[in-house]
CSV table of N, CA, C and O in Angstrom, one decimal:
chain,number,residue,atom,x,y,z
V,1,UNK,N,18.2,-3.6,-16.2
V,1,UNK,CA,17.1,-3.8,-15.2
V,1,UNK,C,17.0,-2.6,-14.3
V,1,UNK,O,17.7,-2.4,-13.3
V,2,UNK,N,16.2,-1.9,-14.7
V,2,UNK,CA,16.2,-0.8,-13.3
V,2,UNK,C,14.6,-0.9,-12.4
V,2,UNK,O,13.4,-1.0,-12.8
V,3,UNK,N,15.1,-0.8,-11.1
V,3,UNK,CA,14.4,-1.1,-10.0
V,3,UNK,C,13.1,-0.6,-9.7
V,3,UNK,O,12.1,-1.1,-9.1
V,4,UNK,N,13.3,0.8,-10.5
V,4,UNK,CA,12.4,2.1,-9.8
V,4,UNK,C,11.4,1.7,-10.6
V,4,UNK,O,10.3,1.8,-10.1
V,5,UNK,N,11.3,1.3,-11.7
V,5,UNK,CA,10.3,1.0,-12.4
V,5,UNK,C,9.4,-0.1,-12.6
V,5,UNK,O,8.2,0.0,-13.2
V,6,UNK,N,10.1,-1.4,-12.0
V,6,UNK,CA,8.8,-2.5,-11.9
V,6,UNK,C,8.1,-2.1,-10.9
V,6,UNK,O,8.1,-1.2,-10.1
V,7,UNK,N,7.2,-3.8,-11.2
V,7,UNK,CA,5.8,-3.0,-10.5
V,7,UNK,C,5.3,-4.2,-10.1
V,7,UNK,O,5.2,-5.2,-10.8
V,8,UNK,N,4.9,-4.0,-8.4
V,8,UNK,CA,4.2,-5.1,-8.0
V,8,UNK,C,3.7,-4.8,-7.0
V,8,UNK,O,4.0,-3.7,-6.5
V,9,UNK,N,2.3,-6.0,-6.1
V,9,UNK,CA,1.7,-5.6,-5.7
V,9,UNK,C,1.9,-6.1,-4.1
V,9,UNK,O,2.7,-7.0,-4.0
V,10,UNK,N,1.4,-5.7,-3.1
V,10,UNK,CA,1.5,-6.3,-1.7
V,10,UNK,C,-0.3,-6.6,-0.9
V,10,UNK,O,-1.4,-6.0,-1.0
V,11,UNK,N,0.2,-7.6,-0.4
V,11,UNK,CA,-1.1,-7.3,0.6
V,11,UNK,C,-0.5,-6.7,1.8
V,11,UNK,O,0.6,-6.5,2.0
V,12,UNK,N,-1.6,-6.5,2.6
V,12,UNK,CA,-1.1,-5.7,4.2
V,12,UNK,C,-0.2,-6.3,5.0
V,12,UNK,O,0.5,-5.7,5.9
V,13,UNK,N,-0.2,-7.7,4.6
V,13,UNK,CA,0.1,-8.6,5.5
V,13,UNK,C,1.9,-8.3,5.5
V,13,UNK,O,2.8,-8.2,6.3
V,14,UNK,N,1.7,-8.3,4.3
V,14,UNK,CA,2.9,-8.0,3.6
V,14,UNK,C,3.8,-6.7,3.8
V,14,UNK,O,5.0,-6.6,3.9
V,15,UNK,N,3.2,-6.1,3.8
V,15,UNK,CA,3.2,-4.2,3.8
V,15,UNK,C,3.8,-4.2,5.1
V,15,UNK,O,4.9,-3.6,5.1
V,16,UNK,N,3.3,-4.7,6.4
V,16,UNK,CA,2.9,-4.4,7.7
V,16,UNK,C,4.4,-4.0,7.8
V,16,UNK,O,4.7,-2.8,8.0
V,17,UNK,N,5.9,-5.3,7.9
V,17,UNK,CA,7.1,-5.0,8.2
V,17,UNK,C,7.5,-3.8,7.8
V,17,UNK,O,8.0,-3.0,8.6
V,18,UNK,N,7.3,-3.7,6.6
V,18,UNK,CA,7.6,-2.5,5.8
V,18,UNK,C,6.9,-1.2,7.1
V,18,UNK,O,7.7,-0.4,7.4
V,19,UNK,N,5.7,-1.1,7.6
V,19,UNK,CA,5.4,-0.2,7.9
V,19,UNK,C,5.8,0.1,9.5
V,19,UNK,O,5.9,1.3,10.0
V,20,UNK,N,6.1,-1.0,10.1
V,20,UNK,CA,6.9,-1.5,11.4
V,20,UNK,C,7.9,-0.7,11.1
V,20,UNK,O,8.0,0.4,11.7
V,21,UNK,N,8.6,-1.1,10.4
V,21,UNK,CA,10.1,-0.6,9.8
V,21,UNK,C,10.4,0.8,10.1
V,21,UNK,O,11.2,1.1,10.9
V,22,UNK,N,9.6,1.7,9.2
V,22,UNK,CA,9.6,3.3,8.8
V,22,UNK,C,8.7,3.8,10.5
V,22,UNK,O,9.1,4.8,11.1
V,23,UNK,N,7.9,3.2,10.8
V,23,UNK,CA,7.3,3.9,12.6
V,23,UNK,C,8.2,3.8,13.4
V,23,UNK,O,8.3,4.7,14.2
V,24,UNK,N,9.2,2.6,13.5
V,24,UNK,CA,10.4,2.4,14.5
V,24,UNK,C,11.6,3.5,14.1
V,24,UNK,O,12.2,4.1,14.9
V,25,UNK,N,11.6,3.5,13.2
V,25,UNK,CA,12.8,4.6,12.8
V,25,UNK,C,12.5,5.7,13.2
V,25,UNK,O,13.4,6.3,13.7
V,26,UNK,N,10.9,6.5,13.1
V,26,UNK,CA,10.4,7.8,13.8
V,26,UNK,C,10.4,7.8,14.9
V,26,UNK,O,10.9,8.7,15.5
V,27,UNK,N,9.9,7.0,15.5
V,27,UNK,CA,10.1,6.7,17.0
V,27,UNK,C,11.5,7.0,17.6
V,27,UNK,O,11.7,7.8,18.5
V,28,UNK,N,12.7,6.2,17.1
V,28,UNK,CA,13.7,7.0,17.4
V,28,UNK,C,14.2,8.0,17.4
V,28,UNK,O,14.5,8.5,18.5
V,29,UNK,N,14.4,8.7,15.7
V,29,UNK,CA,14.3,9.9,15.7
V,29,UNK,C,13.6,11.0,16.5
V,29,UNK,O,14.2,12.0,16.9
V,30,UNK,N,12.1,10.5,16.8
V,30,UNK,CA,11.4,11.6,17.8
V,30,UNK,C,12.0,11.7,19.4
V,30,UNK,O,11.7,12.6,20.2
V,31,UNK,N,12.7,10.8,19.7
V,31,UNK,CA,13.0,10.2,20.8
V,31,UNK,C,14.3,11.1,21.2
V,31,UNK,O,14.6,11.9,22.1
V,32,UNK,N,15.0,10.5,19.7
V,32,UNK,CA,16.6,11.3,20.1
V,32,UNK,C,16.5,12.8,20.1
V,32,UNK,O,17.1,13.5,20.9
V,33,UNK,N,15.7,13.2,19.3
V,33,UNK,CA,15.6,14.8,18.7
V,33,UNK,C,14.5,15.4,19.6
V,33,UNK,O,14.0,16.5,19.2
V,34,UNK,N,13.9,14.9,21.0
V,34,UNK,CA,12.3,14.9,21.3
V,34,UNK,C,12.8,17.1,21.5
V,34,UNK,O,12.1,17.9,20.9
V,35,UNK,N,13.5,17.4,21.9
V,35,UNK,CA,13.9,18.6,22.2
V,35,UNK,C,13.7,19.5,20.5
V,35,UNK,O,12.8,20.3,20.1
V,36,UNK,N,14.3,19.3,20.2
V,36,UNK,CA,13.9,19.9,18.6
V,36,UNK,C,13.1,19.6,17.9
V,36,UNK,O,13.2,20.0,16.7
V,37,UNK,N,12.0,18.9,18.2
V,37,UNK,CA,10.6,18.7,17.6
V,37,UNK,C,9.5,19.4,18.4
V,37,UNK,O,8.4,19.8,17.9
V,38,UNK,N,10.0,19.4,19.6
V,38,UNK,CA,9.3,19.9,20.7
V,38,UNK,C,8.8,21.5,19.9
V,38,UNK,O,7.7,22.2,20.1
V,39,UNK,N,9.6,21.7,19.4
V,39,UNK,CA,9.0,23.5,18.8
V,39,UNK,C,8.5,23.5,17.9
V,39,UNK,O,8.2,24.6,17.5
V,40,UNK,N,8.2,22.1,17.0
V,40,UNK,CA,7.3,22.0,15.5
V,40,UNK,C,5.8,21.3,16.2
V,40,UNK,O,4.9,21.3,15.3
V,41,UNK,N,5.5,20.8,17.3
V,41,UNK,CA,4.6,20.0,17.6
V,41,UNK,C,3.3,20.7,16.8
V,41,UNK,O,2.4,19.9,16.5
V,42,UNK,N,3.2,22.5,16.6
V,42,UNK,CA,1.3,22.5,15.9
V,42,UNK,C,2.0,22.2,14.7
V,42,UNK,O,1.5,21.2,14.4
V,43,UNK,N,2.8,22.5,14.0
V,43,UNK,CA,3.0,22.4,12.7
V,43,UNK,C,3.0,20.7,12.2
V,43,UNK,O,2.5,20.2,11.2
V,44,UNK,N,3.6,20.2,13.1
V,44,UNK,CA,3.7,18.3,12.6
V,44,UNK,C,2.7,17.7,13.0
V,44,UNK,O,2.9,16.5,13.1
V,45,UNK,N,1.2,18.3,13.6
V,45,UNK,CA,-0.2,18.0,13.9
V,45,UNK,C,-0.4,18.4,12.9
V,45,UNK,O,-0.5,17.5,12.1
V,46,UNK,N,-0.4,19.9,12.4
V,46,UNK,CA,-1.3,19.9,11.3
V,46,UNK,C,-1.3,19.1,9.9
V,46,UNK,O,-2.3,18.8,9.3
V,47,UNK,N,0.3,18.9,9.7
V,47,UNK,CA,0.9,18.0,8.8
V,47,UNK,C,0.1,16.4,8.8
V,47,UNK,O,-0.3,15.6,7.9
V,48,UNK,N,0.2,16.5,10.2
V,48,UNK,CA,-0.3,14.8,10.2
V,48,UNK,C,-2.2,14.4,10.0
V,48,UNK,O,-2.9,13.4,9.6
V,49,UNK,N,-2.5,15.9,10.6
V,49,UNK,CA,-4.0,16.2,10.0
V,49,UNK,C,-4.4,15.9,8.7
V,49,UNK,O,-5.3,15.1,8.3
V,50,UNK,N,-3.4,17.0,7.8
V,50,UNK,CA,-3.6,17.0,6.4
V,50,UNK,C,-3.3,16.0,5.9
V,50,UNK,O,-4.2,15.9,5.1
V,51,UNK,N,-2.6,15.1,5.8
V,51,UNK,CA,-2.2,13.6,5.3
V,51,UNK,C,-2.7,12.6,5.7
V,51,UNK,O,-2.3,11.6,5.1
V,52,UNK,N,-3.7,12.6,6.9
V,52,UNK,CA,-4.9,11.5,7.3
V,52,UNK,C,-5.9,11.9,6.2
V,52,UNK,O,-6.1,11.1,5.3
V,53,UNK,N,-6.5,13.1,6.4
V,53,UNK,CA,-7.3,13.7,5.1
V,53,UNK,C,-7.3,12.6,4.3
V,53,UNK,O,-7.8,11.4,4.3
V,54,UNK,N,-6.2,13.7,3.5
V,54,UNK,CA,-5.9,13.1,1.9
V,54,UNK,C,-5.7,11.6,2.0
V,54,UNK,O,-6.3,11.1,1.0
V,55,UNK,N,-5.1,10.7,2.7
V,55,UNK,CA,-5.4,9.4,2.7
V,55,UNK,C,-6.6,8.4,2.7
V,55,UNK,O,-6.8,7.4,2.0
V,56,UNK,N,-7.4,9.1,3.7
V,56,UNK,CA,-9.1,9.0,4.1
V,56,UNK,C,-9.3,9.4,2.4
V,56,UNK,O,-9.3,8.5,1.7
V,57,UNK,N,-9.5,10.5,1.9
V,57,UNK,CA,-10.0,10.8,0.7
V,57,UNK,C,-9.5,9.2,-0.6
V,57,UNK,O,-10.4,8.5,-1.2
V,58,UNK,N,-8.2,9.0,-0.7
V,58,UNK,CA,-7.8,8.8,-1.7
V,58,UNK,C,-8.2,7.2,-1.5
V,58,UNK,O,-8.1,6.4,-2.5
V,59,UNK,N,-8.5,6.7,-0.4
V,59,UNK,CA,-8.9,5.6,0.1
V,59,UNK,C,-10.2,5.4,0.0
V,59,UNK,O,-10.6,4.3,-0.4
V,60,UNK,N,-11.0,6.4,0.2
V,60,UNK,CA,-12.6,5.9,-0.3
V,60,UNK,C,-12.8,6.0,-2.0
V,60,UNK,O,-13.6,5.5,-2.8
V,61,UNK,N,-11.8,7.0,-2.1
V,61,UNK,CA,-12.0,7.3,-3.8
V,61,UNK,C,-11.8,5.6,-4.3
V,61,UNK,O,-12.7,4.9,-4.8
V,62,UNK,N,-10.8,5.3,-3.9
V,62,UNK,CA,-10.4,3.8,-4.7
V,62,UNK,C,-11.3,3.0,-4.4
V,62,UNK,O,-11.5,2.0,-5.2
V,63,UNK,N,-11.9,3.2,-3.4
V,63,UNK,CA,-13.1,1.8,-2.7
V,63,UNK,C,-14.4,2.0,-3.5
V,63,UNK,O,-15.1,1.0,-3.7
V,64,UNK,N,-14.8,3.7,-3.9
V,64,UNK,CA,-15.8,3.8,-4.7
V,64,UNK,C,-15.5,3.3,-6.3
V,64,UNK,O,-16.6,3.2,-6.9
V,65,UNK,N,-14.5,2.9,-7.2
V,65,UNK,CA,-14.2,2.8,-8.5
V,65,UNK,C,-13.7,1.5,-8.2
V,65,UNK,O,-13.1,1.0,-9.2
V,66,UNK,N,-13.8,0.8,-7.2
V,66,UNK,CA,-13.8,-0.9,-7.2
V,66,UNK,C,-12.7,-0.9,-7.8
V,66,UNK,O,-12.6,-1.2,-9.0
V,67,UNK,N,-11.2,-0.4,-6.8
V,67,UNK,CA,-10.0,-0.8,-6.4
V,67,UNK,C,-9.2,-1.2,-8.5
V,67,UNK,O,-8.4,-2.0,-8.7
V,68,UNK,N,-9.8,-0.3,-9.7
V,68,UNK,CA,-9.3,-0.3,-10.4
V,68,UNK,C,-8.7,0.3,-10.7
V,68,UNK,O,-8.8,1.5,-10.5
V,69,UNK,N,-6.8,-0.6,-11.9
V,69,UNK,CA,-5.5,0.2,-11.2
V,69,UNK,C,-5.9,1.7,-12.6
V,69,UNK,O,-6.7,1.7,-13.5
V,70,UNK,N,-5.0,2.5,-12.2
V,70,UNK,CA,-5.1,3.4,-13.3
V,70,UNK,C,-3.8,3.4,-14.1
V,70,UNK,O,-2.7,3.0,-13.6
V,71,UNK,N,-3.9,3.9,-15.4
V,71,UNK,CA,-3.1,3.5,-16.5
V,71,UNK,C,-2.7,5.1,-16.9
V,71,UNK,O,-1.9,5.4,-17.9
């Protein structure tokens, strides 16, 4: 039985802990480290720019093809 390969689905509701989870962990990290981030701050804007993007994109793509999965 290997892990990496099944497959299932979540709702948000679901998701949310999961997303709780991974924001509280940054938050610390940014917190403990705030002095060594402090010198990436345009670089981890632009990062977080580009990755709203592409999520905004890959999110309307799926909403236009009526949320079907691909094979």
């Amino acid at each position: 039985m290997n892990f990496f390969t099944r497959k299932t689905t979540w709702t948000n509701i679901e998701f949310a802990p999961f997303k709780l989870c991974i924001a509280s962990f940054y938050v610390i990290i940014g917190s403990y480290f705030h002095e060594f981030f402090s010198r990436y701050y345009f670089l981890l804007i632009i990062v977080f720019a580009v990755t709203v993007i592409w999520t905004l994109f890959m999110w309307v793509s799926k909403m236009r093809k009526g949320n079907k999965p691909r094979h």
